[in-house]
mmCIF file of C-alpha atoms and ligand atoms in Angstrom:
data_model
loop_
_atom_site.group_PDB
_atom_site.id
_atom_site.type_symbol
_atom_site.label_atom_id
_atom_site.label_comp_id
_atom_site.label_asym_id
_atom_site.label_seq_id
_atom_site.Cartn_x
_atom_site.Cartn_y
_atom_site.Cartn_z
ATOM 1 C CA MET J 1 24.013 -43.644 -46.451
ATOM 2 C CA GLN J 2 25.880 -44.282 -42.994
ATOM 3 C CA LYS J 3 26.629 -40.944 -41.359
ATOM 4 C CA GLU J 4 29.707 -40.244 -39.424
ATOM 5 C CA PRO J 5 29.696 -40.833 -35.398
ATOM 6 C CA LEU J 6 27.563 -38.117 -33.595
ATOM 7 C CA LYS J 7 29.521 -36.345 -31.245
ATOM 8 C CA ILE J 8 27.416 -35.176 -27.842
ATOM 9 C CA LYS J 9 29.262 -33.031 -25.632
ATOM 10 C CA THR J 10 26.770 -32.360 -22.820
ATOM 11 C CA LEU J 11 28.190 -29.768 -20.495
ATOM 12 C CA LYS J 12 29.325 -26.310 -21.929
ATOM 13 C CA ASP J 13 30.134 -23.405 -19.997
ATOM 14 C CA ASN J 14 29.716 -24.832 -17.064
ATOM 15 C CA ASN J 15 26.104 -25.384 -18.102
ATOM 16 C CA ARG J 16 24.882 -28.852 -18.163
ATOM 17 C CA MET J 17 22.432 -31.026 -20.332
ATOM 18 C CA SER J 18 19.690 -32.449 -18.446
ATOM 19 C CA THR J 19 19.099 -36.336 -18.965
ATOM 20 C CA GLN J 20 16.072 -35.910 -20.548
ATOM 21 C CA ASP J 21 17.164 -33.469 -23.340
ATOM 22 C CA LEU J 22 20.491 -35.700 -23.583
ATOM 23 C CA LEU J 23 17.846 -39.025 -24.110
ATOM 24 C CA GLN J 24 15.395 -36.603 -26.648
ATOM 25 C CA LEU J 25 18.390 -35.515 -28.391
ATOM 26 C CA ILE J 26 19.642 -38.908 -29.102
ATOM 27 C CA THR J 27 16.025 -40.490 -29.719
ATOM 28 C CA ASP J 28 16.072 -37.153 -32.773
ATOM 29 C CA LYS J 29 19.130 -38.231 -34.007
ATOM 30 C CA ILE J 30 18.547 -41.777 -34.494
ATOM 31 C CA LYS J 31 15.073 -41.482 -36.445
ATOM 32 C CA GLU J 32 17.645 -39.104 -38.528
ATOM 33 C CA GLY J 33 19.533 -41.664 -39.673
ATOM 34 C CA TYR J 34 22.219 -41.245 -37.013
ATOM 35 C CA THR J 35 23.636 -44.565 -35.337
ATOM 36 C CA ASP J 36 26.623 -44.197 -33.438
ATOM 37 C CA PHE J 37 26.848 -41.833 -31.041
ATOM 38 C CA GLU J 38 29.968 -40.699 -28.718
ATOM 39 C CA ILE J 39 28.559 -39.128 -25.351
ATOM 40 C CA GLU J 40 31.013 -36.567 -23.024
ATOM 41 C CA GLY J 41 28.068 -37.432 -20.298
ATOM 42 C CA CYS J 42 28.206 -35.772 -17.502
ATOM 43 C CA GLY J 43 25.676 -37.850 -14.781
ATOM 44 C CA GLN J 44 22.465 -38.524 -17.319
ATOM 45 C CA HIS J 45 20.947 -41.095 -16.376
ATOM 46 C CA ASN J 46 19.595 -44.237 -18.694
ATOM 47 C CA ILE J 47 22.529 -43.830 -21.556
ATOM 48 C CA GLY J 48 22.097 -46.100 -23.930
ATOM 49 C CA GLY J 49 18.651 -47.813 -23.261
ATOM 50 C CA SER J 50 16.096 -45.983 -23.770
ATOM 51 C CA ALA J 51 16.225 -46.003 -27.831
ATOM 52 C CA TRP J 52 15.758 -49.440 -28.191
ATOM 53 C CA ALA J 53 12.546 -48.847 -29.921
ATOM 54 C CA LEU J 54 13.570 -46.812 -32.619
ATOM 55 C CA ASN J 55 16.855 -49.452 -33.692
ATOM 56 C CA LYS J 56 14.728 -51.914 -35.978
ATOM 57 C CA ASP J 57 17.624 -52.062 -38.400
ATOM 58 C CA ASN J 58 20.635 -50.966 -38.139
ATOM 59 C CA LYS J 59 23.050 -51.339 -34.644
ATOM 60 C CA LEU J 60 23.429 -48.404 -32.784
ATOM 61 C CA ILE J 61 26.672 -47.776 -30.817
ATOM 62 C CA PHE J 62 27.298 -44.896 -27.719
ATOM 63 C CA LYS J 63 30.836 -45.210 -26.906
ATOM 64 C CA ILE J 64 30.334 -42.412 -23.767
ATOM 65 C CA SER J 65 32.349 -40.992 -20.841
ATOM 66 C CA ASN J 66 31.499 -40.117 -17.646
ATOM 67 C CA PRO J 67 28.124 -41.461 -17.317
ATOM 68 C CA GLY J 68 24.739 -41.285 -15.007
ATOM 69 C CA GLN J 69 23.338 -44.245 -13.580
ATOM 70 C CA ARG J 70 21.695 -47.141 -15.900
ATOM 71 C CA VAL J 71 23.801 -46.835 -18.663
ATOM 72 C CA GLY J 72 22.910 -50.098 -21.138
ATOM 73 C CA ALA J 73 19.916 -49.863 -19.285
ATOM 74 C CA MET J 74 16.838 -52.192 -20.574
ATOM 75 C CA ALA J 75 19.618 -52.508 -23.819
ATOM 76 C CA LEU J 76 18.295 -54.753 -27.054
ATOM 77 C CA PRO J 77 19.868 -57.026 -29.495
ATOM 78 C CA LYS J 78 22.137 -54.355 -31.368
ATOM 79 C CA THR J 79 22.795 -52.808 -29.261
ATOM 80 C CA GLU J 80 26.479 -51.782 -28.432
ATOM 81 C CA ILE J 81 27.509 -49.838 -25.177
ATOM 82 C CA ILE J 82 31.217 -48.684 -24.093
ATOM 83 C CA VAL J 83 31.627 -46.142 -21.735
ATOM 84 C CA GLU J 84 35.377 -45.596 -21.613
ATOM 85 C CA GLY J 85 36.028 -45.562 -17.509
ATOM 86 C CA SER J 86 34.315 -46.462 -14.915
ATOM 87 C CA ALA J 87 29.882 -46.418 -14.616
ATOM 88 C CA PRO J 88 27.771 -45.753 -11.120
ATOM 89 C CA ALA J 89 25.165 -47.892 -10.497
ATOM 90 C CA ASP J 90 23.477 -50.242 -12.356
ATOM 91 C CA VAL J 91 25.141 -51.326 -15.340
ATOM 92 C CA GLY J 92 22.775 -52.960 -17.789
ATOM 93 C CA TRP J 93 19.634 -53.458 -15.651
ATOM 94 C CA LEU J 94 17.374 -55.584 -17.153
ATOM 95 C CA ASN J 95 19.270 -55.663 -19.692
ATOM 96 C CA SER J 96 17.512 -57.286 -22.268
ATOM 97 C CA GLY J 97 20.067 -57.605 -25.699
ATOM 98 C CA ALA J 98 22.982 -55.458 -25.896
ATOM 99 C CA GLU J 99 26.388 -55.555 -25.307
ATOM 100 C CA ILE J 100 28.112 -53.358 -22.888
ATOM 101 C CA THR J 101 31.367 -52.953 -22.147
ATOM 102 C CA ILE J 102 32.551 -50.905 -19.171
ATOM 103 C CA LYS J 103 37.073 -49.932 -19.172
ATOM 104 C CA GLY J 104 36.397 -49.465 -15.573
ATOM 105 C CA ASP J 105 34.638 -50.202 -11.837
ATOM 106 C CA CYS J 106 31.278 -50.451 -11.904
ATOM 107 C CA GLY J 107 28.732 -49.151 -8.641
ATOM 108 C CA ASP J 108 26.375 -51.337 -7.384
ATOM 109 C CA THR J 109 23.883 -54.077 -9.099
ATOM 110 C CA ALA J 110 25.579 -54.262 -12.444
ATOM 111 C CA ALA J 111 23.702 -56.632 -14.180
ATOM 112 C CA HIS J 112 20.719 -56.423 -12.141
ATOM 113 C CA CYS J 113 17.939 -58.645 -13.129
ATOM 114 C CA ALA J 114 19.484 -59.186 -16.361
ATOM 115 C CA ALA J 115 18.166 -61.099 -18.860
ATOM 116 C CA GLY J 116 19.748 -60.876 -21.912
ATOM 117 C CA GLY J 117 22.712 -59.894 -23.640
ATOM 118 C CA LYS J 118 26.018 -59.549 -22.559
ATOM 119 C CA ILE J 119 28.297 -57.090 -20.295
ATOM 120 C CA TYR J 120 31.941 -57.459 -19.861
ATOM 121 C CA VAL J 121 33.923 -54.989 -16.593
ATOM 122 C CA ALA J 122 37.445 -54.338 -16.304
ATOM 123 C CA GLY J 123 37.505 -54.006 -12.997
ATOM 124 C CA ARG J 124 35.917 -54.562 -9.801
ATOM 125 C CA VAL J 125 31.659 -54.080 -9.376
ATOM 126 C CA GLY J 126 29.510 -53.427 -6.495
ATOM 127 C CA THR J 127 26.904 -55.115 -3.661
ATOM 128 C CA ARG J 128 24.001 -56.908 -5.315
ATOM 129 C CA SER J 129 25.094 -57.175 -9.333
ATOM 130 C CA GLY J 130 23.751 -59.896 -10.845
ATOM 131 C CA ALA J 131 21.373 -60.339 -8.475
ATOM 132 C CA LEU J 132 17.818 -61.717 -10.290
ATOM 133 C CA MET J 133 19.951 -61.814 -13.270
ATOM 134 C CA LYS J 134 17.737 -65.062 -15.019
ATOM 135 C CA HIS J 135 17.234 -66.945 -19.109
ATOM 136 C CA ASP J 136 13.826 -67.071 -20.836
ATOM 137 C CA PRO J 137 15.317 -70.303 -22.627
ATOM 138 C CA LYS J 138 13.615 -68.512 -25.813
ATOM 139 C CA PHE J 139 16.066 -66.099 -26.429
ATOM 140 C CA GLU J 140 20.452 -66.409 -25.384
ATOM 141 C CA ILE J 141 22.395 -66.953 -22.438
ATOM 142 C CA PRO J 142 22.910 -63.735 -20.635
ATOM 143 C CA GLU J 143 26.670 -63.472 -19.745
ATOM 144 C CA PHE J 144 28.119 -60.861 -17.223
ATOM 145 C CA TRP J 145 32.078 -61.040 -16.875
ATOM 146 C CA VAL J 146 34.113 -59.444 -14.367
ATOM 147 C CA LEU J 147 37.602 -58.945 -14.254
ATOM 148 C CA LYS J 148 37.791 -58.690 -10.338
ATOM 149 C CA ASN J 149 35.271 -58.994 -7.585
ATOM 150 C CA THR J 150 31.823 -59.042 -6.517
ATOM 151 C CA GLY J 151 30.603 -56.396 -3.629
ATOM 152 C CA SER J 152 28.311 -58.093 -0.709
ATOM 153 C CA PHE J 153 24.494 -59.942 -1.354
ATOM 154 C CA SER J 154 25.434 -60.823 -5.815
ATOM 155 C CA PHE J 155 23.822 -62.593 -7.468
ATOM 156 C CA GLU J 156 20.659 -63.022 -4.956
ATOM 157 C CA PHE J 157 17.502 -64.604 -6.186
ATOM 158 C CA MET J 158 19.596 -65.443 -9.314
ATOM 159 C CA GLY J 159 17.746 -68.071 -11.442
ATOM 160 C CA GLY J 160 19.391 -67.819 -14.887
ATOM 161 C CA GLY J 161 22.472 -66.419 -16.683
ATOM 162 C CA ILE J 162 26.575 -66.502 -16.508
ATOM 163 C CA ALA J 163 28.068 -64.923 -14.288
ATOM 164 C CA VAL J 164 32.285 -64.669 -14.306
ATOM 165 C CA VAL J 165 34.316 -63.373 -11.893
ATOM 166 C CA CYS J 166 37.786 -63.879 -12.408
ATOM 167 C CA GLY J 167 39.657 -62.287 -9.540
ATOM 168 C CA TYR J 168 42.010 -60.901 -11.050
ATOM 169 C CA ASP J 169 43.827 -58.497 -8.265
ATOM 170 C CA CYS J 170 41.975 -59.670 -5.526
ATOM 171 C CA GLU J 171 44.919 -62.269 -3.661
ATOM 172 C CA ASN J 172 44.483 -60.492 -0.463
ATOM 173 C CA MET J 173 40.376 -60.678 -0.145
ATOM 174 C CA ASN J 174 39.033 -63.188 2.006
ATOM 175 C CA SER J 175 35.419 -63.352 -0.190
ATOM 176 C CA VAL J 176 36.093 -62.353 -4.251
ATOM 177 C CA LEU J 177 32.316 -62.432 -3.784
ATOM 178 C CA GLY J 178 31.779 -60.639 -1.121
ATOM 179 C CA HIS J 179 29.764 -61.815 2.185
ATOM 180 C CA ARG J 180 26.910 -63.310 1.544
ATOM 181 C CA SER J 181 26.481 -63.943 -2.442
ATOM 182 C CA CYS J 182 23.835 -66.412 -4.528
ATOM 183 C CA VAL J 183 21.521 -66.364 -1.055
ATOM 184 C CA GLY J 184 18.505 -68.053 -2.756
ATOM 185 C CA MET J 185 20.110 -68.401 -6.130
ATOM 186 C CA VAL J 186 18.064 -70.733 -8.477
ATOM 187 C CA GLY J 187 19.972 -71.166 -11.411
ATOM 188 C CA GLY J 188 22.055 -69.652 -13.740
ATOM 189 C CA ILE J 189 26.108 -70.535 -13.437
ATOM 190 C CA ILE J 190 29.124 -68.652 -11.811
ATOM 191 C CA TYR J 191 32.078 -69.373 -12.517
ATOM 192 C CA VAL J 192 34.865 -68.052 -9.753
ATOM 193 C CA ARG J 193 38.343 -67.755 -10.043
ATOM 194 C CA GLY J 194 39.743 -67.151 -6.234
ATOM 195 C CA ASN J 195 38.462 -67.206 -2.772
ATOM 196 C CA ILE J 196 35.199 -67.438 -1.650
ATOM 197 C CA GLU J 197 33.494 -67.643 1.627
ATOM 198 C CA ALA J 198 30.385 -67.202 3.430
ATOM 199 C CA MET J 199 28.400 -67.994 0.952
ATOM 200 C CA SER J 200 24.811 -69.436 0.960
ATOM 201 C CA ASP J 201 23.581 -73.205 1.821
ATOM 202 C CA SER J 202 21.067 -72.591 -1.552
ATOM 203 C CA VAL J 203 24.515 -72.877 -3.087
ATOM 204 C CA GLU J 204 26.948 -75.530 -3.676
ATOM 205 C CA ILE J 205 30.784 -75.127 -5.065
ATOM 206 C CA LYS J 206 31.719 -77.414 -7.880
ATOM 207 C CA GLN J 207 35.019 -78.457 -10.026
ATOM 208 C CA LEU J 208 35.050 -76.790 -13.804
ATOM 209 C CA GLU J 209 33.780 -79.377 -16.357
ATOM 210 C CA LYS J 210 35.065 -79.948 -19.708
ATOM 211 C CA ASP J 211 32.460 -77.648 -20.989
ATOM 212 C CA ASP J 212 32.893 -75.079 -18.073
ATOM 213 C CA ILE J 213 36.327 -75.002 -19.524
ATOM 214 C CA GLU J 214 35.308 -74.734 -23.289
ATOM 215 C CA PHE J 215 32.807 -71.829 -22.214
ATOM 216 C CA LEU J 216 35.511 -69.578 -20.225
ATOM 217 C CA GLU J 217 38.163 -69.807 -22.672
ATOM 218 C CA LYS J 218 36.241 -68.947 -25.806
ATOM 219 C CA GLY J 219 34.563 -66.486 -23.883
ATOM 220 C CA MET J 220 37.759 -65.186 -21.819
ATOM 221 C CA ASN J 221 39.277 -64.606 -25.015
ATOM 222 C CA ILE J 222 36.406 -62.374 -26.158
ATOM 223 C CA PHE J 223 36.017 -60.484 -23.030
ATOM 224 C CA LEU J 224 40.097 -59.453 -22.276
ATOM 225 C CA LYS J 225 40.061 -58.497 -26.327
ATOM 226 C CA LYS J 226 36.351 -56.110 -25.352
ATOM 227 C CA ILE J 227 38.664 -54.670 -21.837
ATOM 228 C CA GLU J 228 42.201 -53.749 -23.324
ATOM 229 C CA LYS J 229 43.142 -57.154 -20.872
ATOM 230 C CA ILE J 230 44.089 -59.650 -23.838
ATOM 231 C CA ASP J 231 47.507 -60.071 -21.725
ATOM 232 C CA LEU J 232 46.236 -61.486 -18.518
ATOM 233 C CA PHE J 233 44.379 -65.289 -21.227
ATOM 234 C CA ASP J 234 47.489 -67.219 -19.566
ATOM 235 C CA SER J 235 47.063 -66.342 -16.248
ATOM 236 C CA LEU J 236 43.022 -66.144 -16.151
ATOM 237 C CA THR J 237 42.984 -69.558 -18.246
ATOM 238 C CA ILE J 238 44.393 -71.539 -14.640
ATOM 239 C CA PHE J 239 41.663 -73.727 -14.996
ATOM 240 C CA SER J 240 42.779 -75.600 -11.496
ATOM 241 C CA GLU J 241 41.783 -71.865 -9.827
ATOM 242 C CA TRP J 242 38.637 -71.700 -10.673
ATOM 243 C CA LYS J 243 35.372 -72.765 -9.530
ATOM 244 C CA LYS J 244 32.090 -73.074 -10.637
ATOM 245 C CA ILE J 245 28.874 -72.761 -8.325
ATOM 246 C CA VAL J 246 25.279 -74.149 -8.953
ATOM 247 C CA PRO J 247 22.252 -73.799 -6.891
ATOM 248 C CA VAL J 248 22.251 -76.798 -5.002
ATOM 249 C CA ALA J 249 19.613 -79.778 -7.399
ATOM 250 C CA ASN J 250 16.110 -78.678 -6.489
ATOM 251 C CA THR J 251 15.827 -82.436 -4.580
ATOM 252 C CA GLU J 252 18.473 -82.204 -2.409
ATOM 253 C CA ASN J 253 16.917 -78.902 -1.165
ATOM 254 C CA LYS J 254 13.563 -80.287 0.072
ATOM 255 C CA TYR J 255 13.894 -78.445 3.353
ATOM 256 C CA LYS J 256 11.339 -75.447 3.284
ATOM 257 C CA ILE J 257 10.858 -73.046 6.001
ATOM 258 C CA SER J 258 9.051 -69.863 7.228
ATOM 259 C CA VAL J 259 9.104 -66.692 5.870
ATOM 260 C CA SER J 260 9.778 -65.451 9.614
ATOM 261 C CA GLU J 261 13.324 -68.400 10.377
ATOM 262 C CA PHE J 262 14.080 -66.649 6.919
ATOM 263 C CA ARG J 263 14.559 -63.362 8.123
ATOM 264 C CA LYS J 264 16.039 -63.935 11.303
ATOM 265 C CA ASN J 265 18.707 -67.936 10.718
ATOM 266 C CA LYS J 266 19.263 -66.434 6.785
ATOM 267 C CA TRP J 267 18.773 -63.844 5.732
ATOM 268 C CA ILE J 268 21.618 -61.445 6.944
ATOM 269 C CA ASP J 269 22.850 -63.049 11.094
ATOM 270 C CA GLY J 270 20.408 -60.636 13.132
ATOM 271 C CA GLY J 271 18.190 -59.339 10.751
ATOM 272 C CA ILE J 272 18.787 -56.565 7.157
ATOM 273 C CA PHE J 273 19.804 -53.192 9.610
ATOM 274 C CA GLY J 274 19.999 -55.215 12.663
ATOM 275 C CA ASP J 275 22.506 -53.140 14.584
ATOM 276 C CA PHE J 276 20.572 -50.737 13.840
ATOM 277 C CA ILE J 277 17.182 -50.903 14.831
ATOM 278 C CA HIS J 278 15.086 -53.608 17.184
ATOM 279 C CA ASP J 279 13.085 -55.819 14.978
ATOM 280 C CA ASP J 280 10.867 -58.614 16.614
ATOM 281 C CA PHE J 281 10.968 -60.440 13.394
ATOM 282 C CA GLU J 282 6.680 -61.335 13.942
ATOM 283 C CA VAL J 283 5.474 -61.595 9.889
ATOM 284 C CA TYR J 284 1.742 -60.489 9.237
ATOM 285 C CA SER J 285 -0.700 -61.004 7.080
ATOM 286 C CA ILE J 286 -0.815 -58.205 4.368
ATOM 287 C CA PRO J 287 -3.477 -60.310 2.758
ATOM 288 C CA SER J 288 -6.804 -59.366 4.694
ATOM 289 C CA THR J 289 -10.492 -60.384 4.416
ATOM 290 C CA ASP J 290 -13.570 -59.048 4.926
ATOM 291 C CA ASN J 291 -14.109 -55.020 5.577
ATOM 292 C CA GLY J 292 -10.078 -54.744 5.306
ATOM 293 C CA ARG J 293 -10.255 -55.612 1.476
ATOM 294 C CA VAL J 294 -9.220 -53.413 -1.008
ATOM 295 C CA HIS J 295 -11.581 -54.630 -3.937
ATOM 296 C CA ILE J 296 -14.235 -56.441 -3.342
ATOM 297 C CA PRO J 297 -15.544 -59.053 -6.273
ATOM 298 C CA VAL J 298 -18.951 -58.317 -6.939
ATOM 299 C CA TRP J 299 -20.645 -60.890 -9.151
ATOM 300 C CA HIS J 300 -23.044 -60.383 -12.395
ATOM 301 C CA GLN J 301 -25.591 -62.902 -12.943
ATOM 302 C CA GLU J 302 -25.941 -61.362 -17.143
ATOM 303 C CA ASN J 303 -23.928 -63.447 -19.417
ATOM 304 C CA CYS J 304 -22.095 -66.030 -17.506
ATOM 305 C CA ILE J 305 -21.680 -69.578 -18.302
ATOM 306 C CA ASP J 306 -21.323 -71.085 -16.140
ATOM 307 C CA CYS J 307 -17.924 -72.359 -16.646
ATOM 308 C CA LYS J 308 -16.559 -72.801 -13.421
ATOM 309 C CA ILE J 309 -13.438 -70.695 -13.851
ATOM 310 C CA CYS J 310 -13.867 -68.285 -11.593
ATOM 311 C CA PHE J 311 -14.365 -71.089 -9.000
ATOM 312 C CA ASN J 312 -11.857 -72.988 -9.516
ATOM 313 C CA ASN J 313 -8.994 -70.625 -9.978
ATOM 314 C CA CYS J 314 -9.778 -68.794 -6.295
ATOM 315 C CA PRO J 315 -6.629 -69.097 -4.489
ATOM 316 C CA GLN J 316 -8.916 -68.751 -1.160
ATOM 317 C CA ASN J 317 -11.747 -71.167 -2.064
ATOM 318 C CA ALA J 318 -14.223 -68.538 -1.204
ATOM 319 C CA ILE J 319 -16.239 -68.203 -4.166
ATOM 320 C CA ILE J 320 -19.981 -70.338 -3.452
ATOM 321 C CA GLN J 321 -21.887 -71.831 -5.876
ATOM 322 C CA ASN J 322 -25.138 -72.774 -5.986
ATOM 323 C CA ASN J 323 -28.066 -73.397 -9.229
ATOM 324 C CA LYS J 324 -25.732 -71.428 -11.523
ATOM 325 C CA LEU J 325 -25.550 -68.111 -9.169
ATOM 326 C CA TYR J 326 -22.038 -67.191 -8.353
ATOM 327 C CA SER J 327 -20.853 -65.025 -4.985
ATOM 328 C CA HIS J 328 -17.712 -65.227 -2.416
ATOM 329 C CA ASP J 329 -17.270 -66.156 1.395
ATOM 330 C CA SER J 330 -15.951 -62.562 2.555
ATOM 331 C CA LYS J 331 -14.677 -64.111 5.660
ATOM 332 C CA LYS J 332 -12.487 -65.793 2.826
ATOM 333 C CA CYS J 333 -12.266 -63.762 0.020
ATOM 334 C CA ILE J 334 -9.295 -61.666 0.396
ATOM 335 C CA GLY J 335 -9.454 -59.597 -2.839
ATOM 336 C CA CYS J 336 -7.120 -60.608 -5.478
ATOM 337 C CA GLY J 337 -9.385 -60.280 -8.089
ATOM 338 C CA ILE J 338 -8.535 -63.344 -9.677
ATOM 339 C CA CYS J 339 -11.553 -64.009 -9.988
ATOM 340 C CA PHE J 340 -11.838 -60.780 -11.614
ATOM 341 C CA ALA J 341 -9.380 -61.087 -14.436
ATOM 342 C CA VAL J 342 -10.380 -64.903 -15.371
ATOM 343 C CA CYS J 343 -13.811 -64.505 -15.875
ATOM 344 C CA PRO J 344 -14.037 -64.572 -19.601
ATOM 345 C CA LYS J 345 -17.637 -63.516 -19.706
ATOM 346 C CA ASN J 346 -16.860 -60.299 -17.459
ATOM 347 C CA CYS J 347 -19.153 -61.172 -15.268
ATOM 348 C CA TRP J 348 -17.027 -60.074 -11.946
ATOM 349 C CA ILE J 349 -15.954 -56.638 -11.080
ATOM 350 C CA MET J 350 -13.952 -55.387 -7.965
ATOM 351 C CA LYS J 351 -15.848 -52.298 -5.887
ATOM 352 C CA ASP J 352 -13.406 -50.706 -5.057
ATOM 353 C CA ASN J 353 -13.395 -50.413 -1.026
ATOM 354 C CA ARG J 354 -10.994 -47.637 0.424
ATOM 355 C CA GLN J 355 -12.657 -45.538 3.190
ATOM 356 C CA GLU J 356 -12.246 -42.114 3.011
ATOM 357 C CA VAL J 357 -9.936 -40.105 5.620
ATOM 358 C CA SER J 358 -11.716 -37.277 6.671
HETATM 359 S S1 SF4 Y 1 -11.237 -61.372 -4.844
HETATM 360 FE FE1 SF4 Y 1 -9.573 -63.830 -5.716
HETATM 361 S S2 SF4 Y 1 -10.449 -63.817 -3.407
HETATM 362 FE FE2 SF4 Y 1 -11.595 -63.278 -3.191
HETATM 363 S S3 SF4 Y 1 -13.368 -64.460 -4.213
HETATM 364 FE FE3 SF4 Y 1 -11.870 -63.301 -6.100
HETATM 365 S S4 SF4 Y 1 -10.607 -64.982 -6.660
HETATM 366 FE FE4 SF4 Y 1 -11.417 -65.146 -4.750
HETATM 367 S S1 SF4 Y 2 -15.818 -67.340 -14.654
HETATM 368 FE FE1 SF4 Y 2 -17.464 -66.025 -15.230
HETATM 369 S S2 SF4 Y 2 -18.712 -66.769 -16.385
HETATM 370 FE FE2 SF4 Y 2 -17.403 -68.361 -15.857
HETATM 371 S S3 SF4 Y 2 -18.996 -69.113 -14.302
HETATM 372 FE FE3 SF4 Y 2 -17.105 -67.891 -13.327
HETATM 373 S S4 SF4 Y 2 -18.636 -65.554 -13.647
HETATM 374 FE FE4 SF4 Y 2 -19.935 -66.846 -14.856
#
């Protein structure tokens, strides 16, 4: 039988329930059959996201006030999270299918790495929001809806999914996506209404097409109902005010640059924190060969079937084969362990080469 929503107050007589105790309590109550939670939070982290493994049959609903970071992080389908008010950083981090509604603003990195589900935000979101969003075609496309604007560096390295930034109440802003958003974006779509500037050259700005308008019209109705702002529908569906941001097609983006050049000229003018620290912009190679390796591969003849899988997969062409005997060239080998990983007969082991420091 469906149980009544469970109300949890996390501050009693000035004693705050720890994150660990709260998550344990939720876990225990789910096992008892509770599915609806009303949580008066006190900055506890990860609410709504860590109970996913228990959520086999029933939808879980979390109504939360005053959550801490990562509300809804890694949450799976059949989870609904509603935050009454604002939430700090990492809302829906790596969301994998939950529907998350934030009735206020979000801190930095909302929807960071989101891979599924929907995130609805009634206010603004902070820097690096939507960065690394992605879409695995086996699952539904993740969506990230924001009523107002995002902070700078948002949608960096976005690989998939759909983001909608409505630019409401942002008429005086130079850019509703902040500064240098979309750097390294390789997939997905961002619909945006309002001014944008200082965009990365990884992307291009296009006019909406019929499919875009259909998607926005349908989705906007749902979004605005979720955040209880349906009265804004008419003003936010004047589609001549919208643009679409997509990655530059691969064929047009053939120009390749070195990592040093990227750091110096593309990442941020003058480099990250360039105003504060001196940086020579050199990029040093990390993998080391010979005695600098952390691990050294050692081959054992026993069981080897001479399939050459190791030989063909070594990224350094370091494996030497000679009449069914295998070894490696230590001047080329970086100790990556790929030979060890791919050998079907466990002929390679990786010997620890770290030196004891006394
Ligand atoms: S450890 Fe890596 S580099 Fe070295 S031989 Fe094996 S695959 Fe090649
Ligand atoms: S992958 Fe393993 S079994 Fe195949 S040749 Fe290399 S060491 Fe031998």
